[in-house]
Coordinates of C-alpha atoms in Angstrom, one line a residue:
M18 CA 0.0 0.0 0.0
A19 CA 1.6 3.2 -1.1
G20 CA 0.7 6.8 -0.3
T21 CA -1.8 5.8 2.4
Q22 CA -3.6 8.6 4.2
V23 CA -4.1 7.3 7.8
C24 CA -7.1 8.2 9.9
T25 CA -7.1 7.0 13.5
L26 CA -10.4 6.7 15.2
L27 CA -10.3 7.3 19.0
A28 CA -13.1 7.6 21.5
S29 CA -12.6 10.3 24.1
G30 CA -14.7 10.9 27.2
T31 CA -18.3 11.5 26.3
H32 CA -17.6 12.5 22.7
T33 CA -18.3 10.3 19.6
V34 CA -15.5 9.0 17.5
S35 CA -15.0 11.2 14.4
S36 CA -16.6 10.0 11.2
C37 CA -14.2 9.4 8.4
V38 CA -14.8 8.7 4.7
Y39 CA -11.4 9.1 2.9
L40 CA -9.4 8.3 -0.1
I41 CA -6.2 6.3 -0.1
H42 CA -3.9 5.2 -2.9
L43 CA -3.7 1.4 -3.1
H44 CA -1.4 0.1 -5.9
G45 CA -2.2 3.2 -7.9
A46 CA -6.0 3.0 -7.3
H47 CA -8.1 5.6 -5.5
V48 CA -10.0 3.9 -2.7
C49 CA -13.1 5.0 -0.8
R50 CA -13.1 3.2 2.5
F51 CA -15.9 3.6 5.0
F52 CA -15.5 4.1 8.8
Q53 CA -18.4 5.0 11.0
D54 CA -19.0 7.1 14.1
V55 CA -19.7 5.2 17.2
N56 CA -21.6 6.7 20.1
L57 CA -21.4 5.6 23.7
D58 CA -24.6 3.7 23.3
G59 CA -23.1 1.7 20.4
S60 CA -25.1 3.4 17.6
V61 CA -23.5 4.4 14.3
T62 CA -23.8 7.8 12.8
G63 CA -21.4 7.5 9.8
C64 CA -23.9 5.6 7.8
T65 CA -27.7 5.1 7.9
P66 CA -30.2 2.3 7.7
F67 CA -32.7 2.2 4.9
G68 CA -36.0 0.5 4.4
S69 CA -38.2 -0.3 7.4
R70 CA -38.2 2.1 10.4
T71 CA -37.3 -0.9 12.6
T72 CA -33.9 -1.3 11.0
T73 CA -31.0 -0.3 13.2
L74 CA -27.2 -0.1 13.0
S75 CA -24.5 -0.8 15.6
L76 CA -20.8 -1.1 15.6
H77 CA -19.0 -4.2 17.0
N78 CA -15.6 -5.9 17.1
E79 CA -14.7 -9.4 16.2
E80 CA -10.9 -9.6 16.5
E81 CA -10.8 -13.2 15.4
A82 CA -11.9 -12.2 11.9
A83 CA -8.5 -10.6 11.3
I84 CA -6.9 -14.0 12.0
T85 CA -9.2 -16.3 10.0
A86 CA -9.6 -14.3 6.9
G87 CA -7.5 -12.3 4.3
N88 CA -7.9 -11.0 0.8
G89 CA -6.0 -10.5 -2.4
D90 CA -5.2 -6.9 -1.6
G91 CA -2.9 -7.7 1.2
N92 CA -5.4 -6.3 3.7
N93 CA -6.7 -8.4 6.5
P94 CA -10.2 -7.7 7.9
S95 CA -10.1 -5.2 10.7
G96 CA -12.6 -7.0 12.9
R97 CA -14.8 -3.9 13.1
Y98 CA -18.2 -4.5 11.6
I99 CA -21.6 -2.9 11.4
L100 CA -24.6 -5.0 12.5
V101 CA -27.8 -4.4 10.5
A102 CA -30.6 -5.6 12.7
G103 CA -34.4 -5.2 13.0
R104 CA -34.8 -5.9 9.2
A105 CA -38.5 -6.2 8.4
D106 CA -38.0 -6.7 4.7
E107 CA -35.3 -8.3 2.5
K108 CA -34.8 -4.8 1.0
D109 CA -33.8 -3.3 4.3
G110 CA -30.1 -2.7 4.9
L111 CA -27.2 -0.3 5.3
R112 CA -26.5 2.8 3.2
Q113 CA -23.3 4.8 3.0
V114 CA -23.0 8.0 0.9
I115 CA -19.9 8.2 -1.4
T116 CA -18.2 11.6 -1.6
R117 CA -19.5 13.6 -4.5
G118 CA -17.1 13.6 -7.4
F119 CA -15.4 10.4 -6.5
L120 CA -17.2 8.2 -9.1
K121 CA -16.5 9.0 -12.7
P122 CA -18.3 7.6 -15.8
G123 CA -16.5 5.1 -17.9
V124 CA -14.2 4.0 -15.0
T125 CA -14.4 0.4 -13.6
Y126 CA -14.7 0.3 -9.8
R127 CA -14.2 -2.7 -7.6
V128 CA -16.3 -3.3 -4.5
A129 CA -14.7 -5.3 -1.7
G130 CA -15.4 -6.2 1.9
W131 CA -16.7 -8.9 4.1
I132 CA -20.2 -10.1 4.8
S133 CA -21.7 -12.4 7.4
L134 CA -25.1 -13.2 8.9
G135 CA -26.2 -12.8 12.5
A136 CA -29.3 -13.5 14.5
G137 CA -32.4 -14.7 12.7
A138 CA -30.6 -17.3 10.5
A139 CA -30.0 -20.9 11.5
R140 CA -26.3 -21.8 11.9
G141 CA -25.0 -23.3 8.7
T142 CA -27.6 -21.7 6.4
S143 CA -26.7 -19.2 3.7
H144 CA -28.6 -16.3 2.1
A145 CA -27.8 -14.0 -0.7
V146 CA -26.6 -10.5 0.3
C147 CA -26.2 -7.8 -2.4
V148 CA -24.4 -4.6 -2.8
T149 CA -25.8 -1.9 -5.1
M150 CA -24.9 1.6 -6.1
D151 CA -27.9 4.0 -5.9
D152 CA -28.4 7.6 -6.8
D153 CA -30.7 9.4 -4.4
E154 CA -31.7 12.0 -7.0
I155 CA -32.5 9.4 -9.7
E156 CA -34.8 6.9 -8.1
S157 CA -34.6 4.4 -11.0
L158 CA -30.8 4.3 -11.0
Q159 CA -29.5 1.2 -9.2
V160 CA -26.4 -0.5 -10.3
E161 CA -25.5 -4.0 -9.2
C162 CA -22.0 -4.1 -7.6
G163 CA -21.7 -7.6 -6.3
A164 CA -23.4 -10.4 -4.4
V165 CA -22.4 -13.2 -2.0
C166 CA -23.8 -16.2 -0.4
A167 CA -23.4 -15.1 3.3
V168 CA -23.5 -17.6 6.1
V169 CA -23.8 -17.6 9.9
G170 CA -20.6 -17.9 11.8
A171 CA -18.2 -17.1 9.0
W172 CA -17.1 -14.1 6.9
T173 CA -17.5 -14.2 3.1
E174 CA -15.5 -11.9 1.0
I175 CA -17.5 -9.8 -1.5
M176 CA -15.7 -9.3 -4.8
G177 CA -17.8 -7.2 -7.1
A178 CA -17.5 -4.4 -9.7
F179 CA -19.4 -1.8 -11.5
R180 CA -19.1 1.0 -14.1
L181 CA -21.4 4.0 -14.5
R182 CA -22.5 5.6 -17.8
T183 CA -23.0 9.1 -16.3
E184 CA -21.6 10.8 -13.2
P185 CA -24.1 10.3 -10.3
R186 CA -25.5 13.3 -8.5
S187 CA -25.7 11.7 -5.1
A188 CA -24.3 8.2 -4.9
A189 CA -24.5 5.7 -2.1
V190 CA -23.4 2.1 -1.5
C191 CA -26.3 0.0 -0.2
V192 CA -26.1 -3.5 1.4
H193 CA -29.2 -5.5 1.5
G194 CA -30.8 -8.9 0.8
A195 CA -31.3 -12.0 3.1
P196 CA -34.8 -12.7 4.3
A197 CA -36.6 -10.4 6.7
G198 CA -35.6 -10.9 10.3
V199 CA -32.0 -12.0 9.4
D200 CA -29.2 -9.7 10.7
I201 CA -26.5 -8.7 8.3
K202 CA -22.9 -8.0 9.3
V203 CA -20.8 -5.7 7.1
M204 CA -17.0 -5.3 7.6
D205 CA -14.5 -3.1 5.8
L206 CA -16.7 -2.2 2.8
R207 CA -14.7 -0.2 0.3
V208 CA -14.9 1.0 -3.3
Y209 CA -11.9 1.7 -5.4
Q210 CA -10.9 2.4 -8.9
T211 CA -9.2 -0.4 -10.7
D212 CA -5.8 -0.1 -12.4
R213 CA -5.6 -2.4 -15.4
E214 CA -2.0 -1.5 -16.3
A215 CA -0.7 -2.3 -12.8
R216 CA -2.6 -5.6 -12.8
F217 CA -1.2 -6.5 -16.2
R218 CA 2.3 -5.9 -14.9
Q219 CA 1.6 -8.2 -12.0
L220 CA 0.5 -10.9 -14.5
E221 CA 3.8 -10.8 -16.5
E222 CA 5.6 -13.2 -14.2
K223 CA 2.6 -15.5 -13.9
T224 CA 2.3 -15.6 -17.7
D225 CA 6.0 -16.3 -18.1
K226 CA 5.9 -19.2 -15.6
A227 CA 2.6 -20.7 -17.0
R228 CA 3.2 -20.4 -20.7
K229 CA 6.9 -20.3 -21.4
R230 CA 9.9 -22.6 -21.3
D231 CA 13.7 -22.4 -21.7
V232 CA 14.9 -24.0 -24.9
V233 CA 18.4 -24.9 -26.0
L234 CA 18.9 -25.6 -29.7
K235 CA 22.0 -27.8 -30.0
L236 CA 23.6 -27.2 -33.4
G237 CA 27.0 -28.7 -32.7
A238 CA 30.3 -26.9 -32.4
A239 CA 31.1 -27.5 -36.1
T240 CA 28.6 -25.0 -37.2
G241 CA 30.7 -22.2 -35.8
A242 CA 29.1 -18.8 -35.2
A243 CA 25.9 -19.6 -37.1
S244 CA 23.1 -17.2 -37.3
V245 CA 19.8 -18.5 -36.0
R246 CA 16.2 -17.4 -36.5
V247 CA 13.4 -19.0 -34.5
V248 CA 9.8 -18.2 -35.5
Q249 CA 6.8 -19.5 -33.6
M250 CA 4.1 -20.8 -36.0
D251 CA 1.3 -21.3 -33.5
N252 CA 0.7 -21.1 -29.8
S253 CA -0.4 -24.3 -28.0
F254 CA -3.0 -22.3 -26.0
P255 CA -6.2 -22.6 -28.2
F256 CA -8.7 -20.0 -29.1
G257 CA -12.0 -20.7 -30.6
T258 CA -15.4 -19.2 -31.5
C259 CA -19.0 -20.3 -31.9
I260 CA -20.3 -20.7 -35.4
N261 CA -23.7 -21.4 -36.9
T262 CA -25.1 -22.3 -40.4
T263 CA -25.8 -18.6 -41.2
V264 CA -22.5 -16.9 -40.3
I265 CA -20.4 -19.4 -42.3
Q266 CA -22.0 -18.2 -45.4
N267 CA -20.3 -14.8 -44.9
P268 CA -16.9 -14.7 -46.5
A269 CA -15.5 -12.1 -44.1
F270 CA -16.6 -14.2 -41.1
L271 CA -15.2 -17.4 -42.6
D272 CA -11.9 -15.7 -43.4
F273 CA -11.4 -14.4 -39.9
F274 CA -12.5 -17.7 -38.3
T275 CA -10.1 -19.7 -40.6
N276 CA -7.1 -17.4 -39.8
H277 CA -7.4 -16.7 -36.1
F278 CA -9.1 -19.6 -34.3
D279 CA -8.2 -23.3 -33.6
W280 CA -11.6 -24.5 -32.2
A281 CA -15.2 -24.1 -32.9
V282 CA -18.5 -24.7 -31.0
F283 CA -21.9 -24.8 -32.6
E284 CA -24.2 -22.0 -31.3
N285 CA -27.4 -24.0 -31.4
E286 CA -27.1 -26.8 -33.9
L287 CA -26.3 -29.6 -31.5
K288 CA -28.8 -28.6 -28.8
W289 CA -31.7 -30.9 -28.2
Y290 CA -34.3 -28.3 -29.0
H291 CA -32.6 -27.9 -32.5
T292 CA -31.9 -31.6 -33.3
E293 CA -35.4 -32.7 -32.2
A294 CA -37.7 -29.7 -32.2
Q295 CA -40.6 -32.1 -32.6
Q296 CA -40.7 -35.4 -30.9
G297 CA -39.3 -38.2 -33.1
Q298 CA -38.3 -35.8 -36.0
L299 CA -34.5 -35.8 -35.8
N300 CA -32.4 -33.2 -37.6
Y301 CA -28.6 -33.6 -37.6
A302 CA -28.1 -32.1 -41.0
D303 CA -27.0 -28.7 -39.7
A304 CA -24.6 -30.2 -37.2
D305 CA -23.2 -32.5 -39.8
A306 CA -22.6 -29.7 -42.2
L307 CA -20.8 -27.6 -39.6
L308 CA -18.7 -30.5 -38.5
A309 CA -17.7 -31.3 -42.0
L310 CA -16.6 -27.7 -42.5
C311 CA -14.5 -27.8 -39.3
D312 CA -12.9 -31.1 -40.4
Q313 CA -12.0 -29.5 -43.7
L314 CA -10.4 -26.5 -42.0
G315 CA -8.7 -28.5 -39.3
K316 CA -10.7 -27.0 -36.4
R317 CA -11.5 -29.0 -33.3
V318 CA -15.1 -28.8 -32.1
R319 CA -16.7 -28.7 -28.6
G320 CA -19.9 -30.7 -28.3
H321 CA -22.4 -28.2 -26.9
C322 CA -24.6 -29.5 -25.4
V323 CA -26.1 -32.9 -24.7
F324 CA -28.8 -31.5 -22.2
W325 CA -29.7 -28.1 -20.9
S326 CA -30.8 -28.0 -17.3
V327 CA -32.6 -24.7 -17.3
D328 CA -36.4 -25.0 -17.5
G329 CA -36.8 -22.2 -20.0
D330 CA -34.4 -23.8 -22.5
V331 CA -36.2 -27.2 -22.6
Q332 CA -38.6 -27.7 -25.6
Q333 CA -42.3 -28.0 -24.9
W334 CA -42.8 -31.6 -26.0
V335 CA -40.1 -32.7 -23.5
K336 CA -41.9 -30.7 -20.7
N337 CA -45.2 -32.5 -21.6
L338 CA -43.7 -36.0 -21.0
D339 CA -44.5 -37.9 -17.8
K340 CA -41.7 -39.4 -15.7
D341 CA -41.3 -42.7 -17.5
Q342 CA -41.6 -41.0 -20.9
L343 CA -39.0 -38.5 -20.0
K344 CA -36.6 -41.2 -18.7
S345 CA -37.0 -42.9 -22.1
A346 CA -36.5 -39.7 -24.0
V347 CA -33.3 -38.9 -22.1
Q348 CA -31.9 -42.3 -22.9
S349 CA -32.8 -41.9 -26.6
R350 CA -31.1 -38.5 -26.7
L351 CA -27.9 -39.9 -25.1
E352 CA -27.7 -42.9 -27.4
G353 CA -28.8 -41.0 -30.6
L354 CA -26.4 -38.0 -30.2
V355 CA -23.4 -39.5 -28.5
S356 CA -23.2 -42.7 -30.6
R357 CA -23.7 -40.8 -33.8
Y358 CA -20.8 -38.5 -33.2
A359 CA -18.5 -41.0 -31.4
A360 CA -14.9 -39.7 -31.4
K361 CA -15.9 -36.5 -33.2
F362 CA -16.1 -34.0 -30.3
P363 CA -13.1 -33.7 -28.0
H364 CA -15.3 -32.0 -25.4
Y365 CA -19.0 -32.3 -24.3
D366 CA -21.0 -30.0 -22.1
V367 CA -23.1 -32.7 -20.6
N368 CA -25.9 -30.9 -18.8
N369 CA -25.6 -27.2 -19.3
E370 CA -26.0 -24.6 -16.5
M371 CA -26.8 -26.9 -13.5
L372 CA -26.1 -24.1 -11.1
H373 CA -29.1 -22.2 -12.5
G374 CA -31.6 -25.0 -13.3
Q375 CA -32.4 -28.6 -12.4
F376 CA -35.2 -29.5 -14.8
F377 CA -34.2 -33.2 -15.2
R378 CA -33.6 -33.7 -11.5
D379 CA -36.9 -32.2 -10.6
R380 CA -39.0 -34.0 -13.2
L381 CA -37.4 -37.4 -12.8
G382 CA -37.3 -37.1 -9.0
D383 CA -33.7 -38.3 -8.9
E384 CA -30.8 -36.2 -7.6
D385 CA -28.3 -38.5 -9.3
V386 CA -29.6 -37.8 -12.8
P387 CA -26.7 -35.4 -13.7
A388 CA -24.1 -38.0 -12.7
F389 CA -26.0 -40.6 -14.7
M390 CA -25.8 -38.4 -17.7
F391 CA -22.0 -38.0 -17.3
K392 CA -21.5 -41.8 -16.9
E393 CA -23.7 -42.6 -19.9
V394 CA -21.9 -40.2 -22.2
A395 CA -18.6 -41.7 -21.1
R396 CA -19.9 -45.2 -21.7
L397 CA -21.1 -44.4 -25.2
D398 CA -18.0 -42.4 -26.1
P399 CA -15.0 -42.7 -23.8
E400 CA -12.8 -40.2 -25.6
P401 CA -14.2 -36.7 -24.9
A402 CA -13.5 -34.6 -21.9
L403 CA -16.8 -34.1 -20.1
F404 CA -17.5 -30.6 -18.9
V405 CA -19.8 -28.8 -16.5
N406 CA -20.7 -25.4 -18.0
D407 CA -22.2 -22.4 -16.4
F408 CA -22.4 -18.6 -16.3
N409 CA -21.6 -15.7 -13.9
V410 CA -19.1 -17.8 -11.9
E411 CA -16.3 -15.4 -12.6
C412 CA -18.2 -12.2 -12.1
G413 CA -18.8 -12.0 -8.3
N414 CA -22.4 -10.9 -8.8
D415 CA -24.5 -14.1 -8.7
P416 CA -25.0 -15.8 -5.3
D417 CA -26.4 -18.9 -7.2
A418 CA -23.1 -19.2 -9.2
T419 CA -20.2 -18.7 -6.8
P420 CA -16.9 -20.5 -7.4
E421 CA -17.5 -22.3 -4.2
K422 CA -20.8 -23.7 -5.3
Y423 CA -19.3 -24.7 -8.7
A424 CA -16.4 -26.5 -7.0
E425 CA -18.9 -28.3 -4.7
Q426 CA -20.9 -29.4 -7.8
V427 CA -17.8 -30.9 -9.4
A428 CA -16.9 -32.7 -6.1
W429 CA -20.5 -34.0 -5.9
L430 CA -20.4 -35.4 -9.4
Q431 CA -17.1 -37.0 -8.8
S432 CA -18.4 -38.6 -5.6
C433 CA -21.2 -40.1 -7.6
G434 CA -18.7 -41.7 -10.0
A435 CA -18.8 -39.2 -12.8
V436 CA -15.5 -38.3 -14.4
V437 CA -15.4 -34.5 -14.8
R438 CA -12.5 -33.5 -17.0
G439 CA -13.4 -29.9 -17.6
I440 CA -14.9 -26.8 -15.9
G441 CA -16.6 -24.4 -18.4
L442 CA -16.8 -20.8 -17.5
Q443 CA -19.1 -19.2 -20.1
G444 CA -17.8 -15.7 -19.5
H445 CA -20.6 -13.5 -20.6
V446 CA -19.2 -10.6 -18.7
S447 CA -19.4 -6.8 -18.3
N448 CA -16.8 -4.4 -16.8
P449 CA -14.6 -7.3 -15.6
V450 CA -12.0 -6.9 -12.9
G451 CA -8.9 -9.0 -13.1
E452 CA -8.5 -9.7 -9.4
V453 CA -12.2 -10.9 -9.3
V454 CA -11.7 -13.2 -12.3
C455 CA -8.4 -14.5 -10.8
A456 CA -10.0 -15.3 -7.4
A457 CA -12.6 -17.4 -9.1
L458 CA -10.0 -19.2 -11.2
D459 CA -7.9 -19.8 -8.1
R460 CA -10.9 -21.4 -6.2
L461 CA -11.8 -23.6 -9.1
A462 CA -8.2 -24.7 -9.7
T463 CA -8.3 -26.4 -6.3
T464 CA -10.5 -29.0 -7.9
G465 CA -7.6 -30.1 -10.1
V466 CA -9.9 -30.1 -13.1
P467 CA -8.8 -28.0 -16.2
I468 CA -10.7 -24.8 -16.8
W469 CA -11.9 -23.3 -20.1
F470 CA -13.6 -20.1 -21.0
T471 CA -16.3 -21.6 -23.2
E472 CA -18.5 -18.7 -24.3
L473 CA -16.5 -15.5 -23.8
D474 CA -17.9 -12.2 -24.8
V475 CA -17.8 -8.7 -23.2
S476 CA -20.7 -6.3 -23.7
E477 CA -19.8 -2.6 -23.8
P478 CA -21.1 0.1 -26.3
D479 CA -17.8 2.0 -26.2
V480 CA -15.5 -0.1 -28.4
G481 CA -12.4 1.3 -26.7
L482 CA -13.6 0.1 -23.3
R483 CA -14.8 -3.1 -24.9
A484 CA -11.2 -3.8 -26.0
K485 CA -9.9 -3.1 -22.5
D486 CA -12.5 -5.3 -20.9
L487 CA -11.7 -8.2 -23.2
E488 CA -8.0 -7.7 -22.6
V489 CA -8.7 -8.0 -18.8
V490 CA -10.3 -11.5 -19.2
L491 CA -7.9 -12.8 -21.8
R492 CA -4.8 -11.8 -19.8
E493 CA -6.2 -13.4 -16.7
A494 CA -7.0 -16.6 -18.5
Y495 CA -3.7 -16.8 -20.3
A496 CA -1.7 -16.2 -17.1
H497 CA -3.5 -18.8 -15.1
P498 CA -2.0 -22.3 -15.2
A499 CA -5.4 -24.0 -14.7
V500 CA -6.9 -22.5 -17.8
E501 CA -6.4 -24.5 -21.0
G502 CA -8.3 -22.6 -23.6
V503 CA -10.7 -19.8 -24.5
V504 CA -13.7 -20.0 -26.9
L505 CA -15.4 -16.7 -27.8
W506 CA -19.2 -16.6 -28.3
G507 CA -18.9 -15.1 -31.7
F508 CA -17.0 -12.1 -33.0
M509 CA -18.9 -10.4 -35.9
Q510 CA -21.4 -7.6 -35.8
G511 CA -24.9 -8.7 -36.5
S512 CA -24.3 -12.3 -35.6
M513 CA -23.7 -12.2 -31.8
W514 CA -26.0 -13.3 -29.0
R515 CA -25.1 -10.2 -26.9
Q516 CA -25.2 -6.7 -28.1
D517 CA -22.1 -4.4 -28.2
A518 CA -19.7 -7.3 -28.1
W519 CA -18.4 -7.8 -31.6
L520 CA -14.7 -7.6 -32.6
V521 CA -15.3 -7.4 -36.4
D522 CA -17.7 -4.9 -38.0
A523 CA -20.3 -6.1 -40.4
D524 CA -18.2 -5.1 -43.4
G525 CA -15.2 -7.1 -42.2
T526 CA -13.3 -4.2 -40.6
V527 CA -11.5 -5.3 -37.5
N528 CA -12.4 -2.8 -34.7
E529 CA -10.4 -1.8 -31.7
A530 CA -11.5 -4.7 -29.7
G531 CA -10.7 -7.1 -32.5
Q532 CA -7.3 -5.5 -33.0
M533 CA -6.5 -6.0 -29.3
F534 CA -7.3 -9.7 -29.7
L535 CA -5.0 -10.0 -32.6
N536 CA -2.3 -8.0 -30.8
L537 CA -2.4 -10.4 -27.9
Q538 CA -2.1 -13.4 -30.3
R539 CA 1.0 -11.8 -31.7
E540 CA 2.3 -10.9 -28.3
W541 CA 2.0 -14.5 -27.2
K542 CA 4.3 -15.8 -30.0
T543 CA 8.1 -15.9 -29.8
D544 CA 10.5 -14.6 -32.5
A545 CA 14.1 -15.1 -31.5
R546 CA 17.2 -14.2 -33.5
G547 CA 20.9 -14.3 -32.8
N548 CA 24.1 -16.4 -33.1
A549 CA 25.0 -19.8 -31.7
D550 CA 27.5 -19.7 -28.9
G551 CA 31.0 -21.3 -28.8
D552 CA 29.5 -24.7 -28.0
G553 CA 27.2 -24.5 -30.9
N554 CA 24.1 -23.8 -28.8
F555 CA 21.3 -21.2 -29.2
K556 CA 19.3 -20.5 -26.1
F557 CA 16.0 -18.7 -25.8
R558 CA 12.8 -18.7 -23.7
G559 CA 9.6 -19.2 -25.7
F560 CA 5.9 -19.7 -25.5
H561 CA 4.6 -23.2 -25.8
G562 CA 3.8 -24.1 -29.3
R563 CA 5.2 -25.1 -32.7
Y564 CA 8.3 -23.5 -34.1
F565 CA 10.3 -23.2 -37.3
V566 CA 14.0 -22.6 -37.1
E567 CA 16.4 -21.4 -39.8
V568 CA 20.2 -21.8 -39.2
T569 CA 22.7 -20.2 -41.6
T570 CA 26.4 -21.1 -41.1
A571 CA 29.4 -19.1 -42.0
T572 CA 29.7 -21.1 -45.3
G573 CA 26.2 -20.2 -46.2
C574 CA 24.8 -23.6 -45.4
R575 CA 21.1 -23.5 -44.3
M576 CA 19.4 -25.9 -42.0
L577 CA 15.6 -25.9 -41.6
K578 CA 13.7 -27.7 -39.0
T579 CA 10.4 -27.6 -37.0
F580 CA 10.0 -28.5 -33.3
T581 CA 7.5 -28.1 -30.6
V582 CA 7.9 -26.5 -27.2
E583 CA 5.6 -28.3 -24.7
K584 CA 4.8 -27.5 -21.2
G585 CA 7.3 -29.1 -18.9
D586 CA 9.1 -28.8 -15.6
N587 CA 11.7 -26.3 -14.8
T588 CA 14.3 -28.0 -16.9
P589 CA 15.2 -26.6 -20.4
L590 CA 14.0 -28.3 -23.5
L591 CA 16.9 -29.6 -25.5
V592 CA 16.5 -29.8 -29.3
N593 CA 19.2 -31.5 -31.2
L594 CA 19.7 -29.9 -34.6
G595 CA 23.2 -31.3 -35.2
D596 CA 22.1 -33.8 -37.8
A597 CA 19.5 -31.5 -39.4

C-alpha cells in the first residue's frame, strides 16, 4: 500500500469518534473506505439504515476475523463491523454515501469487503446479500455491484465491480438482501478504482511461468558462429469461437475464423431443441454440415450441449412428458447423439447450467440424474473430456453461481462416479476486474480439473472500453495455469447473441476490440534471433507451441527444422539440430 492517508479513530470521554470517509492510494488506485462514528450507546452515525423504520445499525468488534480471513489486496479484515438488525423486509439494509465527485463515468470500480449473517438465521444456512450503487436523486438508478452467499458464523469476501455511464448526482453504496428478520454484518466495505495496467504488470511473471519454457537448440560446435532465427508458427493455447449455419455463409466471417481460431463450437445446432424440435423428428443435417466444415479447415469442435438443465431452455414436448416417458427420451437422446458423433467431439458440455436449473432432477425425482448423464456419455464415447458449463461464476455478482458452489458441484459429481474433466466458464461478462476473475480461477483450480472459458464475450457500447474489458479477461485466462483454452461466443457484428460485443464490423473491418485480440495473439508468440555460442548452442525462452528454425552457417549452409515446445518442468527443452 503506497501513499496511504491514515485516519485514526479514537473515543474520548463522552464524545463520539469522528466519522471518516477518505481516499487512499492502493497500488495506484483511488479507494473510498468507510469508517463510521460510534456513540457511547453503540449506535453508528457515519452511515444510515434504509428501508423499514425498525432497521438499526450498531458497531461491533470481532478480532478473530483478522486472523481467520484475508484478501487479495494484502489487507486483513479489521474485525470492526456494522450489525444491521431489525430488518422487516429483504430490501432493508445499510446505506453509505460516497463523496461527490469520487465516481467518474467510464471507469471500472471494484467493491470489496466482508459479509456475514447474525441472528435470525440458523447456523450453517446461507442467504444472498447484495451490494448496489444507488443515486438518491434518480430513483430508478440502481447498479448491481456484487453479491455473496453469506453464512452464519463465517465471513465471506465480497468481490464485485461496476461501471457508470454518467456521473451520479448523489451516490450511495447499499447493502441488503437476506430474508426479513435476518441480521447482516458488514466489515471493511470499500470501493476503489481499478488499475488495469498495474494488474497487467503483475501478470507478466505469472504468464512467463505458466506459458513459457527455456529452450536450448544444439547445433553442434562444427557449425561455428551460425546465425539463428526461431519463429513460432502457432501457440499451443487454443482460441475458438462459436459458429452457426448462417455466419459461415459470410466470406468475411469465414476468413477471420479460418485465420485466427483453432476451435469451434456450434451455437445452437447440437442442442436438443434444435436436433429434435418435434418429438421423433430428428435433424442432424445442420450439425453434420458444420462438423464437415470444421474437419475441412482442421478445427476441433466442442460438443455443446447434450442436455440443458434450465427449464426455459427445454422444448415444450419434453416438458409434456410424464416421468417414464422423460426417462426414455433422455436415454434416446444420449444414445442417438453421442453414438452418432463418437470420437468426433473432444469436449462435451453434458448438462448445461446446472447451477441455474435442475429440470431433469426435478422432473425425474432423482438427484443422481446429472451424474448418470456423465456416466452414460462416457460409456457411449469414452474419448471426450466431459464438462460442466455455467455462467456468472467469474463475475462475483451471482449468489447462485459462486466459485465455491461450482467447485462443490464438481466434487459431488465425482463422488457419484462421474468423471469430470473440464470446468466451463461461459464468461458472458461486463466491466470485468482482473482480481475478481483470478480469485474465481484460483478457487476452481483447487479441484484439479482443467478450466476453459467456453463462451466468452464482453458487452460494452464503447468499443475502446470493450477492447480493454476483453483484454482483462484474456490476460487473466492466459496467465492462469489451470486455464487450458478460450472460446469466444462469436466475433462479428450482427451475428452475436449479446449486443455491443463484436470484434469485427459487419463489413469485415477489425475494430479496436478485435485489434486488441490480434495483438495479444501476436504478443504470445516468440520470435528469437541471434548467433550460436561457442559450443554450438542457441538459447531462448519461448511460449509453448510449434516453431520453425532457420540456421545459416558461415559457409552459407542453411538448416531448416520444425520442433514443438511443450509445457514441462523447470528443466530446459533440448532440441538437437546437429544432424538436421
